[in-house]
Amino acid sequence: VRPLLTAELLSVGSELTVGETRDTNAGDLARRLTAAGVEVLRMTALPDDLAVVTQALSEGLARADLLVSTGGLGPTPDDLTRESIAAAVGERPGVDPGLERWLRGLFERRGATFADTNLKQAWRIPSATAIPNDHGTAPGWWVDRPDGRVVVALPGPPREMVPMWDGFVLPRLEARGLGRPSAVRLLRLTGIGESLVAERLGPLLDRDADPLVATYARADAVDVRIAATGIDAAEAEARAAEMAGRVAARLEGHVWATGPASWGERIAQRLAARGERLALVEAGTRGALATLLAEPLGDRLAWSLVLPDGGLESPVDAAEAARADAGCDVGLALRVRPRRGDTVVTVAIAGAGPRRAERRLAFLGGPQGRGRAALAAAAILLERLGGLEADAAP
Amino acid sequence: VRPLLTAELLSVGSELTVGETRDTNAGDLARRLTAAGVEVLRMTALPDDLAVVTQALSEGLARADLLVSTGGLGPTPDDLTRESIAAAVGERPGVDPGLERWLRGLFERRGATFADTNLKQAWRIPSATAIPNDHGTAPGWWVDRPDGRVVVALPGPPREMVPMWDGFVLPRLEARGLGRPSAVRLLRLTGIGESLVAERLGPLLDRDADPLVATYARADAVDVRIAATGIDAAEAEARAAEMAGRVAARLEGHVWATGPASWGERIAQRLAARGERLALVEAGTRGALATLLAEPLGDRLAWSLVLPDGGLESPVDAAEAARADAGCDVGLALRVRPRRGDTVVTVAIAGAGPRRAERRLAFLGGPQGRGRAALAAAAILLERLGGLEADAAP
């Protein structure tokens, strides 16, 4: 059996190439495949064009062990992925009686008229296995090639694609022998720039090393990603964990999350660990802090108040008032206002000992600037909640 | 001179193919090029691999009139776009004295040490023109090919890439003869499903027609996009506008925006037109409404209060209290709570005559469900503000 070590991803749909819709499927699948130890060779977005998609499939099949397409499985004449796969592998599609029964039953239960154009969604080529779709009318295809390569075609809507991947495709790929045993660790950093991280890590960042250590500057953190392989999953995990420990030791006091957590998720974890609830008040931010924290905090949030610019005279008093009025443990007040070309961010925290911190950020505002102010407040809060201590990360 | 009618986009960086970073550049450029009447043939994301990027450039140059790459222009050994372009067009890069002076000056003004690895960012091949970068250390390249094709290489960070595109690349491409004269109109709809839109538009949706009319179901709207060409820009604009009028006439009472506006932007426009300000209070939503509206409303928002689940007994009273306490014109209260497997969304609006509306949404919650509840409230509010009337769209 051919091992599946490399993959290419095709995203099919003219809405992508005219820039009307942003593709999230390729990035999601790339992350999942990378985590499974598969090397993604390229990701391509294509218009609804039979010849173009057919050629891209043929080229991909010459390069990669696994080809995964998303999109183009609908019932309209624009949906051409089935035709393209059939052309690329030289087979003819026909209506599969079992799929047709399933599809007609679906329309019946919905009380909808079955137009014959829908029959296309019951097509299959001889070498294809249908992939059940519990959230839509487009089954996927799993196609085994004689040389051991595999083509998987999935629908475009993520709410259909993701369950099909998780429930059918991934287990089957794993049974078939997917990727090299590998493991990934992520350290998210605050209060340190990417260049200083690079300096502290030095030779650990060698790009040919295994475990491979790489840094990424993101809007909400500097990330350090560690990827290790091994003769089996356990060895890969152990090697990744050992390197993560070495990296963390060089970056003590800056690691605010181990794994792909958000600021809100980490703050919610710390509040839960301490059995505390939080009240927020912010001004000059247009709700940037509520946008960052309200959803992930859930019932750890007593309430959140957004005030207009200039609506918060004393952050220290406001934090204490928020804590007292909400009858909760921690109150945080965030005020953002311009001063001499800079933006001054003032954060006051009440509860567990009062605290006031001021950060001066070199920008004048805008949604991005307000977002950075909210991130600064979140970092001060998480530190206050003990979230930067070496034993605090989950 | 070869007209530039087709384009391909390359996004270079292993952070994309391992799924750690989501590419937004290709989608942004696709939208801009489409608006300029250029057909985007494909968008490809590639790892930092000299041979792979070189081959993709060569293939793209055989297919498209214009090739635009983003990423891979940094100073590290991983940044290989310059080397790849040089290899694809068969030229050798060397340090450009002017670029070197500019780059050393940049480091000097920042008080930073100039490491020789940075010299790479001053490279140029003979057929390349440097594209100035006012927000970073990586100049772009504009490469004219003997057959009239053009290669443009831009850095990956959008805050560098976008100003370079707008300030240098696009004007130069337009002077050079970019695309077919064309125009696009967008109608955003509420209160009607995509299939009913398709039924009402019927033959207008013919996919070979010009103007081309297409529908897209999005999280916040059903969109109808109209794209027209013409012998010149004025004719294209007129044809697109005429078709937009015919489409709108079939969808009266459902069009909430003409153009790519968000709910918050439209509500802010209507409040400004009426000279009114708004106060919001929400419960059971985890701040979904504040997240949707606070940033775009700006100073049209008097305040916004997020309460925990169950924290809002009477939406009508809360809307009136919010309006009165904030001393503003309109108060909106949104309550979301589960009832027998559904989610019940209650919206009360105070000011300009009281109003209470209830929507029952068939889902149980989660961030997506709460987001849909916030969209339902926004739609009710915008209707109340006269934003669905035929003459209200800007």
CSV table of N, CA and C in Angstrom, one decimal, chain A residues 27-85:
chain,number,residue,atom,x,y,z
A,27,GLY,N,-7.2,26.1,4.3
A,27,GLY,CA,-6.4,26.3,5.5
A,27,GLY,C,-6.7,25.3,6.6
A,28,ASP,N,-8.0,25.1,6.8
A,28,ASP,CA,-8.4,24.1,7.9
A,28,ASP,C,-7.9,22.7,7.6
A,29,LEU,N,-8.0,22.3,6.3
A,29,LEU,CA,-7.5,21.0,6.0
A,29,LEU,C,-6.0,20.9,6.0
A,30,ALA,N,-5.3,22.0,5.7
A,30,ALA,CA,-3.9,22.0,5.7
A,30,ALA,C,-3.4,21.8,7.2
A,31,ARG,N,-4.1,22.5,8.1
A,31,ARG,CA,-3.7,22.3,9.5
A,31,ARG,C,-3.9,20.9,10.0
A,32,ARG,N,-5.1,20.3,9.6
A,32,ARG,CA,-5.4,19.0,10.0
A,32,ARG,C,-4.4,18.0,9.4
A,33,LEU,N,-4.1,18.1,8.1
A,33,LEU,CA,-3.2,17.2,7.5
A,33,LEU,C,-1.8,17.3,8.1
A,34,THR,N,-1.4,18.6,8.3
A,34,THR,CA,0.0,18.8,8.9
A,34,THR,C,0.1,18.1,10.2
A,35,ALA,N,-1.0,18.3,11.0
A,35,ALA,CA,-1.0,17.6,12.4
A,35,ALA,C,-0.9,16.1,12.2
A,36,ALA,N,-1.4,15.6,11.1
A,36,ALA,CA,-1.4,14.1,10.9
A,36,ALA,C,-0.1,13.7,10.3
A,37,GLY,N,0.9,14.6,10.1
A,37,GLY,CA,2.2,14.3,9.6
A,37,GLY,C,2.2,14.2,8.1
A,38,VAL,N,1.3,14.9,7.4
A,38,VAL,CA,1.3,14.9,5.9
A,38,VAL,C,1.8,16.2,5.5
A,39,GLU,N,2.7,16.2,4.4
A,39,GLU,CA,3.2,17.5,3.9
A,39,GLU,C,2.3,18.0,2.8
A,40,VAL,N,1.8,19.2,3.0
A,40,VAL,CA,0.9,19.8,2.0
A,40,VAL,C,1.7,20.5,1.0
A,41,LEU,N,1.7,20.1,-0.3
A,41,LEU,CA,2.6,20.6,-1.3
A,41,LEU,C,2.1,21.9,-1.9
A,42,ARG,N,0.8,22.0,-2.1
A,42,ARG,CA,0.2,23.3,-2.5
A,42,ARG,C,-1.3,23.3,-2.3
A,43,MET,N,-1.8,24.5,-2.3
A,43,MET,CA,-3.3,24.7,-2.2
A,43,MET,C,-3.7,25.6,-3.3
A,44,THR,N,-4.7,25.2,-4.1
A,44,THR,CA,-5.1,26.0,-5.3
A,44,THR,C,-6.6,26.3,-5.3
A,45,ALA,N,-6.9,27.5,-5.6
A,45,ALA,CA,-8.3,27.9,-5.8
A,45,ALA,C,-8.6,28.1,-7.3
A,46,LEU,N,-9.7,27.5,-7.8
A,46,LEU,CA,-9.9,27.5,-9.2
A,46,LEU,C,-11.4,27.9,-9.5
A,47,PRO,N,-11.6,28.5,-10.7
A,47,PRO,CA,-13.0,28.8,-11.0
A,47,PRO,C,-13.8,27.6,-11.5
A,48,ASP,N,-15.1,27.7,-11.6
A,48,ASP,CA,-16.0,26.6,-12.1
A,48,ASP,C,-15.8,26.4,-13.6
A,49,ASP,N,-14.7,25.7,-13.9
A,49,ASP,CA,-14.4,25.5,-15.3
A,49,ASP,C,-13.8,24.1,-15.5
A,50,LEU,N,-14.6,23.3,-16.3
A,50,LEU,CA,-14.3,21.9,-16.4
A,50,LEU,C,-12.9,21.6,-16.8
A,51,ALA,N,-12.4,22.3,-17.8
A,51,ALA,CA,-11.0,22.0,-18.3
A,51,ALA,C,-10.0,22.4,-17.3
A,52,VAL,N,-10.2,23.5,-16.7
A,52,VAL,CA,-9.2,24.0,-15.7
A,52,VAL,C,-9.1,23.0,-14.5
A,53,VAL,N,-10.3,22.6,-14.0
A,53,VAL,CA,-10.3,21.8,-12.8
A,53,VAL,C,-9.8,20.4,-13.1
A,54,THR,N,-10.1,19.9,-14.3
A,54,THR,CA,-9.6,18.6,-14.7
A,54,THR,C,-8.1,18.6,-14.8
A,55,GLN,N,-7.5,19.6,-15.4
A,55,GLN,CA,-6.1,19.7,-15.6
A,55,GLN,C,-5.4,19.8,-14.2
A,56,ALA,N,-6.0,20.6,-13.3
A,56,ALA,CA,-5.4,20.8,-12.0
A,56,ALA,C,-5.4,19.4,-11.2
A,57,LEU,N,-6.5,18.7,-11.4
A,57,LEU,CA,-6.5,17.4,-10.8
A,57,LEU,C,-5.5,16.4,-11.3
A,58,SER,N,-5.3,16.4,-12.7
A,58,SER,CA,-4.3,15.6,-13.3
A,58,SER,C,-2.9,15.9,-12.8
A,59,GLU,N,-2.6,17.2,-12.8
A,59,GLU,CA,-1.3,17.7,-12.3
A,59,GLU,C,-1.1,17.3,-10.8
A,60,GLY,N,-2.1,17.5,-10.0
A,60,GLY,CA,-2.0,17.2,-8.6
A,60,GLY,C,-1.7,15.7,-8.4
A,61,LEU,N,-2.4,14.8,-9.2
A,61,LEU,CA,-2.2,13.4,-9.1
A,61,LEU,C,-0.9,12.9,-9.5
A,62,ALA,N,-0.2,13.8,-10.3
A,62,ALA,CA,1.2,13.4,-10.7
A,62,ALA,C,2.2,13.8,-9.6
A,63,ARG,N,1.8,14.7,-8.7
A,63,ARG,CA,2.7,15.2,-7.7
A,63,ARG,C,2.5,14.6,-6.3
A,64,ALA,N,1.2,14.5,-5.9
A,64,ALA,CA,0.9,14.2,-4.5
A,64,ALA,C,0.2,12.8,-4.3
A,65,ASP,N,0.4,12.2,-3.1
A,65,ASP,CA,-0.2,11.0,-2.8
A,65,ASP,C,-1.7,11.1,-2.6
A,66,LEU,N,-2.1,12.3,-2.0
A,66,LEU,CA,-3.5,12.5,-1.7
A,66,LEU,C,-4.0,13.8,-2.3
A,67,LEU,N,-5.2,13.8,-2.9
A,67,LEU,CA,-5.7,15.1,-3.4
A,67,LEU,C,-7.1,15.3,-2.7
A,68,VAL,N,-7.3,16.4,-2.1
A,68,VAL,CA,-8.6,16.7,-1.5
A,68,VAL,C,-9.2,17.9,-2.2
A,69,SER,N,-10.4,17.8,-2.7
A,69,SER,CA,-11.0,19.0,-3.3
A,69,SER,C,-12.2,19.3,-2.4
A,70,THR,N,-12.5,20.6,-2.3
A,70,THR,CA,-13.8,21.1,-1.7
A,70,THR,C,-14.5,22.0,-2.7
A,71,GLY,N,-15.8,21.9,-2.7
A,71,GLY,CA,-16.7,22.7,-3.5
A,71,GLY,C,-17.0,22.0,-4.9
A,72,GLY,N,-18.0,22.6,-5.6
A,72,GLY,CA,-18.4,22.1,-6.9
A,72,GLY,C,-19.2,20.8,-6.9
A,73,LEU,N,-19.8,20.4,-5.7
A,73,LEU,CA,-20.6,19.2,-5.7
A,73,LEU,C,-22.1,19.5,-5.6
A,74,GLY,N,-22.5,20.7,-5.9
A,74,GLY,CA,-23.9,21.1,-5.9
A,74,GLY,C,-24.7,20.5,-7.1
A,75,PRO,N,-26.0,20.9,-7.2
A,75,PRO,CA,-26.8,20.3,-8.3
A,75,PRO,C,-26.8,21.2,-9.5
A,76,THR,N,-26.2,22.3,-9.6
A,76,THR,CA,-26.3,23.2,-10.7
A,76,THR,C,-25.3,22.9,-11.8
A,77,PRO,N,-25.5,23.4,-13.0
A,77,PRO,CA,-24.5,23.2,-14.1
A,77,PRO,C,-23.2,23.8,-13.8
A,78,ASP,N,-23.1,24.8,-12.8
A,78,ASP,CA,-21.8,25.3,-12.4
A,78,ASP,C,-21.0,24.3,-11.6
A,79,ASP,N,-21.6,23.3,-11.0
A,79,ASP,CA,-20.9,22.4,-10.1
A,79,ASP,C,-20.3,21.3,-10.9
A,80,LEU,N,-19.0,21.3,-11.1
A,80,LEU,CA,-18.3,20.5,-12.1
A,80,LEU,C,-17.3,19.6,-11.5
A,81,THR,N,-17.2,19.5,-10.2
A,81,THR,CA,-16.1,18.7,-9.6
A,81,THR,C,-16.2,17.2,-10.0
A,82,ARG,N,-17.5,16.7,-10.0
A,82,ARG,CA,-17.6,15.2,-10.3
A,82,ARG,C,-17.2,15.0,-11.8
A,83,GLU,N,-17.7,15.8,-12.7
A,83,GLU,CA,-17.3,15.7,-14.1
A,83,GLU,C,-15.7,15.8,-14.3
A,84,SER,N,-15.1,16.7,-13.5
A,84,SER,CA,-13.7,16.9,-13.6
A,84,SER,C,-12.9,15.7,-13.1
A,85,ILE,N,-13.3,15.1,-12.0
A,85,ILE,CA,-12.6,13.9,-11.5
A,85,ILE,C,-12.8,12.8,-12.5
